Tab-separated table of C-alpha atoms in Angstrom:
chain	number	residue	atom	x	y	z
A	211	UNK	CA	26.668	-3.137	84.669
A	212	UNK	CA	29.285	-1.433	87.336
A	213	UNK	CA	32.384	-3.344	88.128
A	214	UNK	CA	33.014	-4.392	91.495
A	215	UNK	CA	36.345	-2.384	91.954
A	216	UNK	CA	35.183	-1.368	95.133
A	217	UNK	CA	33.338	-4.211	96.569
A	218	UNK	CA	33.551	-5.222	99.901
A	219	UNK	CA	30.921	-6.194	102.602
A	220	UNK	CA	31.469	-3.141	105.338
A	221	UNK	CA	28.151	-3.027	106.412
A	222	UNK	CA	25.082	-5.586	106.486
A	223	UNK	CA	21.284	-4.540	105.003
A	224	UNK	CA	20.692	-7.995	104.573
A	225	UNK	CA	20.750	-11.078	106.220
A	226	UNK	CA	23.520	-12.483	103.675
A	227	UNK	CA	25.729	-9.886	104.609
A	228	UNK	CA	28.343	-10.354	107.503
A	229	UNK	CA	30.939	-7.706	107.850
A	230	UNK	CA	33.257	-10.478	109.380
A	231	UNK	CA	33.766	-12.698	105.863
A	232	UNK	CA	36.732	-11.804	103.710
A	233	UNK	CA	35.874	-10.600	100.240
A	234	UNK	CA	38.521	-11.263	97.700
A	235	UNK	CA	38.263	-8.276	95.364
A	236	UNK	CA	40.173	-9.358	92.960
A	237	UNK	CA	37.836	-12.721	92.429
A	238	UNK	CA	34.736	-10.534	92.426
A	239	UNK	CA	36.283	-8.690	89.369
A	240	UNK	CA	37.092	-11.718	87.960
A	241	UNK	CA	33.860	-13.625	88.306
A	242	UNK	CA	31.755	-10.385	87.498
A	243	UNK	CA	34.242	-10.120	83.923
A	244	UNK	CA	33.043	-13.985	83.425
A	245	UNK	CA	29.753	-12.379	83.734
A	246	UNK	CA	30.159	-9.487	81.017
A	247	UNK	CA	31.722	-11.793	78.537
A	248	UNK	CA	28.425	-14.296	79.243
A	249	UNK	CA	26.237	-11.460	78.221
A	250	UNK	CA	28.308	-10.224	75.519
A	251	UNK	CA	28.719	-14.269	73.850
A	252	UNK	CA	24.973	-14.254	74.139
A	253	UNK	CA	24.781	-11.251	71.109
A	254	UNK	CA	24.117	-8.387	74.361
A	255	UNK	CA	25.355	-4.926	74.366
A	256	UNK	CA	26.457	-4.077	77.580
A	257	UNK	CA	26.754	-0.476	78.815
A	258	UNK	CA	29.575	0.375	82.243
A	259	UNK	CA	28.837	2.730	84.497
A	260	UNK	CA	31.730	3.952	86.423
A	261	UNK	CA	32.089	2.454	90.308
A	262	UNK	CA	32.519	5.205	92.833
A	263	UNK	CA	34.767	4.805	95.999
A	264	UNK	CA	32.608	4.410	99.369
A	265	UNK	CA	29.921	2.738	97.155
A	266	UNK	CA	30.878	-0.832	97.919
A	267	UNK	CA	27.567	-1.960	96.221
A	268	UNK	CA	27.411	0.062	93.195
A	269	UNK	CA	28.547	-3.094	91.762
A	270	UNK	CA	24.708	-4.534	91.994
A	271	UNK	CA	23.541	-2.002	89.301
A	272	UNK	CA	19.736	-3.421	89.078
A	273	UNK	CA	18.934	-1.435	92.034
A	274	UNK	CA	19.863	2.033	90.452
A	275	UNK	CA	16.135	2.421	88.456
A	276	UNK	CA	13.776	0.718	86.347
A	277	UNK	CA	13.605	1.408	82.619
A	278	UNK	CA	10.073	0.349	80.491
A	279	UNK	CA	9.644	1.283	76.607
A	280	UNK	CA	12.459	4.238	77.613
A	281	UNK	CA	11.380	5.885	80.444
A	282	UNK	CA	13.653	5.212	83.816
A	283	UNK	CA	11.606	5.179	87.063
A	284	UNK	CA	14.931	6.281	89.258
A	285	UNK	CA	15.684	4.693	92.684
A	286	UNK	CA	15.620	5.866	95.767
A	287	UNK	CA	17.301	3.542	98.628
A	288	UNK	CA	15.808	2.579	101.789
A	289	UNK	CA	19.434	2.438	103.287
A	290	UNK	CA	21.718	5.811	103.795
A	291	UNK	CA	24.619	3.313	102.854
A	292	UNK	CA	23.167	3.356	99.425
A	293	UNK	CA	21.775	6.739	99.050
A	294	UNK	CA	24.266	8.104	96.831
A	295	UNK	CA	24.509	5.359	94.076
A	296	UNK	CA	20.792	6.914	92.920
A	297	UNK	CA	22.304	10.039	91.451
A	298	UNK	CA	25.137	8.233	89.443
A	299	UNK	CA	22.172	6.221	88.156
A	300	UNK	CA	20.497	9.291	86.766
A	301	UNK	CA	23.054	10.925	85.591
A	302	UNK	CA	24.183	7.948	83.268
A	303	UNK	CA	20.038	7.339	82.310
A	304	UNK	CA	20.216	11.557	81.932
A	305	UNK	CA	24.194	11.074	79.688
A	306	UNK	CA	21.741	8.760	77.758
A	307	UNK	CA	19.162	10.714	76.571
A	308	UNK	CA	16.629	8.202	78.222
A	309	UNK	CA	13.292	9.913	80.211
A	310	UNK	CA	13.912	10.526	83.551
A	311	UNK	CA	11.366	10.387	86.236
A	312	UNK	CA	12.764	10.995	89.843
A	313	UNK	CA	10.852	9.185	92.668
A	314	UNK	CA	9.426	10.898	95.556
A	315	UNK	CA	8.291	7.023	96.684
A	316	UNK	CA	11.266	4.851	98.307
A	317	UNK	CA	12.230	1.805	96.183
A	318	UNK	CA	14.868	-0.226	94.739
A	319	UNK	CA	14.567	-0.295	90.849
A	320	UNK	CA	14.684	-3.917	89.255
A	321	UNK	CA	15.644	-5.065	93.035
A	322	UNK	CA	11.835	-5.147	93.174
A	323	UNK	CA	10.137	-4.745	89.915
A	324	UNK	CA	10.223	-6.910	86.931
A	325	UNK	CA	8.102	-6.107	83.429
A	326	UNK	CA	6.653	-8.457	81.608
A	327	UNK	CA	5.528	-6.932	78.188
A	328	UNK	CA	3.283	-10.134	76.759
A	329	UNK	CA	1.705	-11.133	80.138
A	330	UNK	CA	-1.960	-9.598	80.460
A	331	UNK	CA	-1.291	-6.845	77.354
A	332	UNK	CA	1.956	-5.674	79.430
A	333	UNK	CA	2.136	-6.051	83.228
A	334	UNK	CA	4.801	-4.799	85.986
A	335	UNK	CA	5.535	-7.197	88.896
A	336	UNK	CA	6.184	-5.155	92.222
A	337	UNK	CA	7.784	-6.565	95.515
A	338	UNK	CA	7.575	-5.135	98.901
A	339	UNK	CA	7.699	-5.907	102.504
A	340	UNK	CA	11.720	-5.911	102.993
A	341	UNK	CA	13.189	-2.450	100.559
A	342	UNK	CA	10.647	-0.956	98.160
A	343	UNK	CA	7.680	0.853	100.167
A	344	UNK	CA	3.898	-0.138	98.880
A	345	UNK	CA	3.417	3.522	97.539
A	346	UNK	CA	5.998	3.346	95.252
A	347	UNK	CA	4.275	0.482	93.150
A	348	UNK	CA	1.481	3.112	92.609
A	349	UNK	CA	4.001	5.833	91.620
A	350	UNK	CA	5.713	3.791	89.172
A	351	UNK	CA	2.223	2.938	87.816
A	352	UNK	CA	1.663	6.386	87.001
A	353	UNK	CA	5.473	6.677	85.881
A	354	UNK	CA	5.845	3.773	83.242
A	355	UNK	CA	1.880	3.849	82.386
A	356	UNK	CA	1.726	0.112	83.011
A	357	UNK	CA	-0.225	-2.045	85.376
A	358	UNK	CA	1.041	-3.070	89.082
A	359	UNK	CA	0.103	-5.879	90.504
A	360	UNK	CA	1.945	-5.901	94.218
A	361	UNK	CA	3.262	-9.336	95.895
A	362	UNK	CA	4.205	-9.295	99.834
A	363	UNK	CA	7.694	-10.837	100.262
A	364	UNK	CA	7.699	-12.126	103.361
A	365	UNK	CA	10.961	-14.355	104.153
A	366	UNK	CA	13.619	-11.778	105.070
A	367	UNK	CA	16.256	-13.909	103.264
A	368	UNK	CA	14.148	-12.657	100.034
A	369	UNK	CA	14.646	-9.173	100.613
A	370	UNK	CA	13.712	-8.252	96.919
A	371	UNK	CA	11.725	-9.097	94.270
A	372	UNK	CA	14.221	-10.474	91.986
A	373	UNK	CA	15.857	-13.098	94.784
A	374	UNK	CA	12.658	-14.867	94.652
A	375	UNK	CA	11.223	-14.538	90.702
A	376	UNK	CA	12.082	-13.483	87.477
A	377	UNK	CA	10.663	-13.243	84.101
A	378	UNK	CA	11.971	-16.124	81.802
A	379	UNK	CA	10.454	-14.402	78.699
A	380	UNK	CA	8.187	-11.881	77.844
A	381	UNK	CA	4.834	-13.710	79.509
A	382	UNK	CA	6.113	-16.290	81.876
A	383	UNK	CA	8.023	-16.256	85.515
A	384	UNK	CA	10.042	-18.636	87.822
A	385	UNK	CA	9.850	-18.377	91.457
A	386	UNK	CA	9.826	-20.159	94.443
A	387	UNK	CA	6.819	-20.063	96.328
A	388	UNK	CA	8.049	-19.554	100.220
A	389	UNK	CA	9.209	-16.458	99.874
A	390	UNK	CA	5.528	-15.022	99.227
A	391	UNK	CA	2.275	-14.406	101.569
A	392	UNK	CA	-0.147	-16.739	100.637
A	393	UNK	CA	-2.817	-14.214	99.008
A	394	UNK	CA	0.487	-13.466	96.440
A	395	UNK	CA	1.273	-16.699	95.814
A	396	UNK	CA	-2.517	-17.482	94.818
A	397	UNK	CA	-1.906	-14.225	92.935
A	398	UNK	CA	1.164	-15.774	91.050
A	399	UNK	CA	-0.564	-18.736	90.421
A	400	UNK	CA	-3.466	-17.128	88.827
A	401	UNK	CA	-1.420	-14.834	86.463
A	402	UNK	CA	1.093	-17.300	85.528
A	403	UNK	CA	-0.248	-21.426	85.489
A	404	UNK	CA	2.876	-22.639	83.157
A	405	UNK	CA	5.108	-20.807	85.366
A	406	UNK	CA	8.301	-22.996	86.568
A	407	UNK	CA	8.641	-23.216	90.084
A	408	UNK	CA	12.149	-23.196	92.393
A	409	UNK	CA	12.536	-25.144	95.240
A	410	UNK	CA	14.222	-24.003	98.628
A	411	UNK	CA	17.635	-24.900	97.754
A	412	UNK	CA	17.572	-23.203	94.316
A	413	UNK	CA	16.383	-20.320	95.952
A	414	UNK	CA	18.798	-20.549	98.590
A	415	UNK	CA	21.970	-20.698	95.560
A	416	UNK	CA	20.302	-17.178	94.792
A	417	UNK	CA	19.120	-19.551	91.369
A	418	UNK	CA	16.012	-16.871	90.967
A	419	UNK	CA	18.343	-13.893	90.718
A	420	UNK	CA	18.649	-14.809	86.833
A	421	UNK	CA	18.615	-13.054	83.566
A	422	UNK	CA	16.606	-14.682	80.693
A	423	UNK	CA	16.641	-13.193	76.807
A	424	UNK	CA	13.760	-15.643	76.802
A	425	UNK	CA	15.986	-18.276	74.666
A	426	UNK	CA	18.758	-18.393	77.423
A	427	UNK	CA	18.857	-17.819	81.573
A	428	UNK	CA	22.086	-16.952	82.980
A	429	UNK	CA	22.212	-17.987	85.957
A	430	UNK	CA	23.845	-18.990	89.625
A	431	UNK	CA	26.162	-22.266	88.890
A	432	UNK	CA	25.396	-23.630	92.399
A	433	UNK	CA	21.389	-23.838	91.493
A	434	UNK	CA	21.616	-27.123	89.359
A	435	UNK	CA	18.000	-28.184	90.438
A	436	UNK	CA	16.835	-25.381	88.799
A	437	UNK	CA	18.894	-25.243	86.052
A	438	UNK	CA	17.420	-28.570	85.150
A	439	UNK	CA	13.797	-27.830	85.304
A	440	UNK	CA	14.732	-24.153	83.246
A	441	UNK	CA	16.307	-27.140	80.483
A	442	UNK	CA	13.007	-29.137	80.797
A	443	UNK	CA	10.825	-26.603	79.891
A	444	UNK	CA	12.712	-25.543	76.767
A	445	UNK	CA	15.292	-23.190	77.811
A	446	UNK	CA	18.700	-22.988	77.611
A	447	UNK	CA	20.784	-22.818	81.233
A	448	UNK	CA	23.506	-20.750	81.128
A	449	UNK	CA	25.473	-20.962	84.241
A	450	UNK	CA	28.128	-18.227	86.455
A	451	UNK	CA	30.200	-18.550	89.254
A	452	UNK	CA	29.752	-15.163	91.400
A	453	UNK	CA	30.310	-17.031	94.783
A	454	UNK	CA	32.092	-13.527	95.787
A	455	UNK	CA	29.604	-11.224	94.773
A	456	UNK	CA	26.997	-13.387	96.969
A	457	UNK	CA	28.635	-12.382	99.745
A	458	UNK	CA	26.880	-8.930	99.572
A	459	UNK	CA	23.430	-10.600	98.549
A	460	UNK	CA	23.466	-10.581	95.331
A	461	UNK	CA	24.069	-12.712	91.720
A	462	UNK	CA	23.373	-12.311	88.477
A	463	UNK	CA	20.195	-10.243	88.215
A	464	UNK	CA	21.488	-8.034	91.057
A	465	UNK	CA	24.739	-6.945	88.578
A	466	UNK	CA	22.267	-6.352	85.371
A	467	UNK	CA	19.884	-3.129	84.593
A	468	UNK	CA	18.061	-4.067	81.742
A	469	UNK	CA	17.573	-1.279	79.623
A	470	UNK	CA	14.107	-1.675	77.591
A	471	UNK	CA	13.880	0.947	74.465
């Protein structure tokens, strides 16, 4: 996780973003602290990496690679407004010890992949359409030795992957539908039956952009809907304010790299 000591919204790369909203910085620290402590009350280790100033989104640290069995696919950001936050990325994976592989391919780390070791003897989920470029699902392939299986966003509100599913334990997904083509959603519904499924307005509360230890899903307080179907099918709802942070398009997921030894 990065802290949002620098967060404001000075530009817009996504259609949540509007440079003419006030950010309170001192709530976004606040709310993302309530989010460390979550994580931390849950049994997690959580590692920092340093915020840099004139990286107002470093804060949303899921972007900054992919990491599967140790080995980090690095980032590389569609937008020049981001471009820099890749290196401080690396160097922390590199600080680490962990297997670096730099991408030639653009794309946006866990913005648009999520891994889902049990499903199909190990599979990789891979969004694009908005951020993350088609060839980069391919390169990862290659990367992290795992099998891609691509899904078209197509609502430019869901500009990732990981505003519009995420895996709720190591086989199974939630997502909401709408923000797929069809032939991906038949795709989705193939690969994942049991899956639960979001609704507009959970989607809308940025309720996908979750993080599950398969027992319990931390996610956004204002997706209640969802937070009740998560309880229904056995899990545990564990919810954050981050009303600040979603000024910049993101919530929980967005502030979490998961590191997977």
């Amino acid at each position: 996780m990065c802290s949002p000591e620098y967060f404001a919204v000075e530009y817009a790369i996504n259609p949540w973003m509007d440079v003419t909203a006030p950010v309170d910085p001192e709530l976004a620290v606040k709310q993302w602290d309530r989010l460390r402590e979550t994580l931390v009350g849950l049994g997690h280790e959580v590692h920092l990496l340093a915020p840099e100033p004139g990286l107002p989104d470093m804060v949303f640290a899921a972007n900054g690679a992919f990491v599967v069995d140790g080995t980090v696919y690095g980032a590389r950001f569609k937008h020049h407004q981001r471009t820099d936050e890749a290196a401080a990325h690396r160097a922390f994976y590199e600080s680490q010890g962990w297997r670096f592989i730099a991408p030639n391919e653009t794309n946006e780390g866990e913005g648009d992949f999520a891994y889902l070791p049990e499903a199909h003897g190990g599979l990789i989920l891979a969004g694009y359409g908005f951020r993350t470029e088609l060839p980069a699902h391919a390169e990862a392939q290659e990367a992290l030795d795992r099998p891609v299986v691509s899904l078209r966003l197509v609502d430019p509100r869901f500009y990732h992957l990981d505003v519009a599913l995420a895996s709720i334990d190591d086989g199974n997904v939630v997502y909401y539908p709408g923000a797929f083509s069809t032939a991906s959603q038949r795709v989705l519904g193939q690969l994942f039956p049991d899956a639960v499924l979001a609704d507009d307005s959970d989607a809308l509360a940025f309720g996908l952009n979750l993080v599950s230890d398969g027992a319990n899903v931390v996610l956004n307080s204002e997706a209640t809907r969802l937070a009740g179907r998560l309880k229904a099918a056995g899990y545990t709802p564990v919810p954050v304010e981050l009303a600040e942070l979603k000024k910049g398009g993101g919530s929980v997921k967005c502030c979490i790299a998961e590191l997977r030894r």
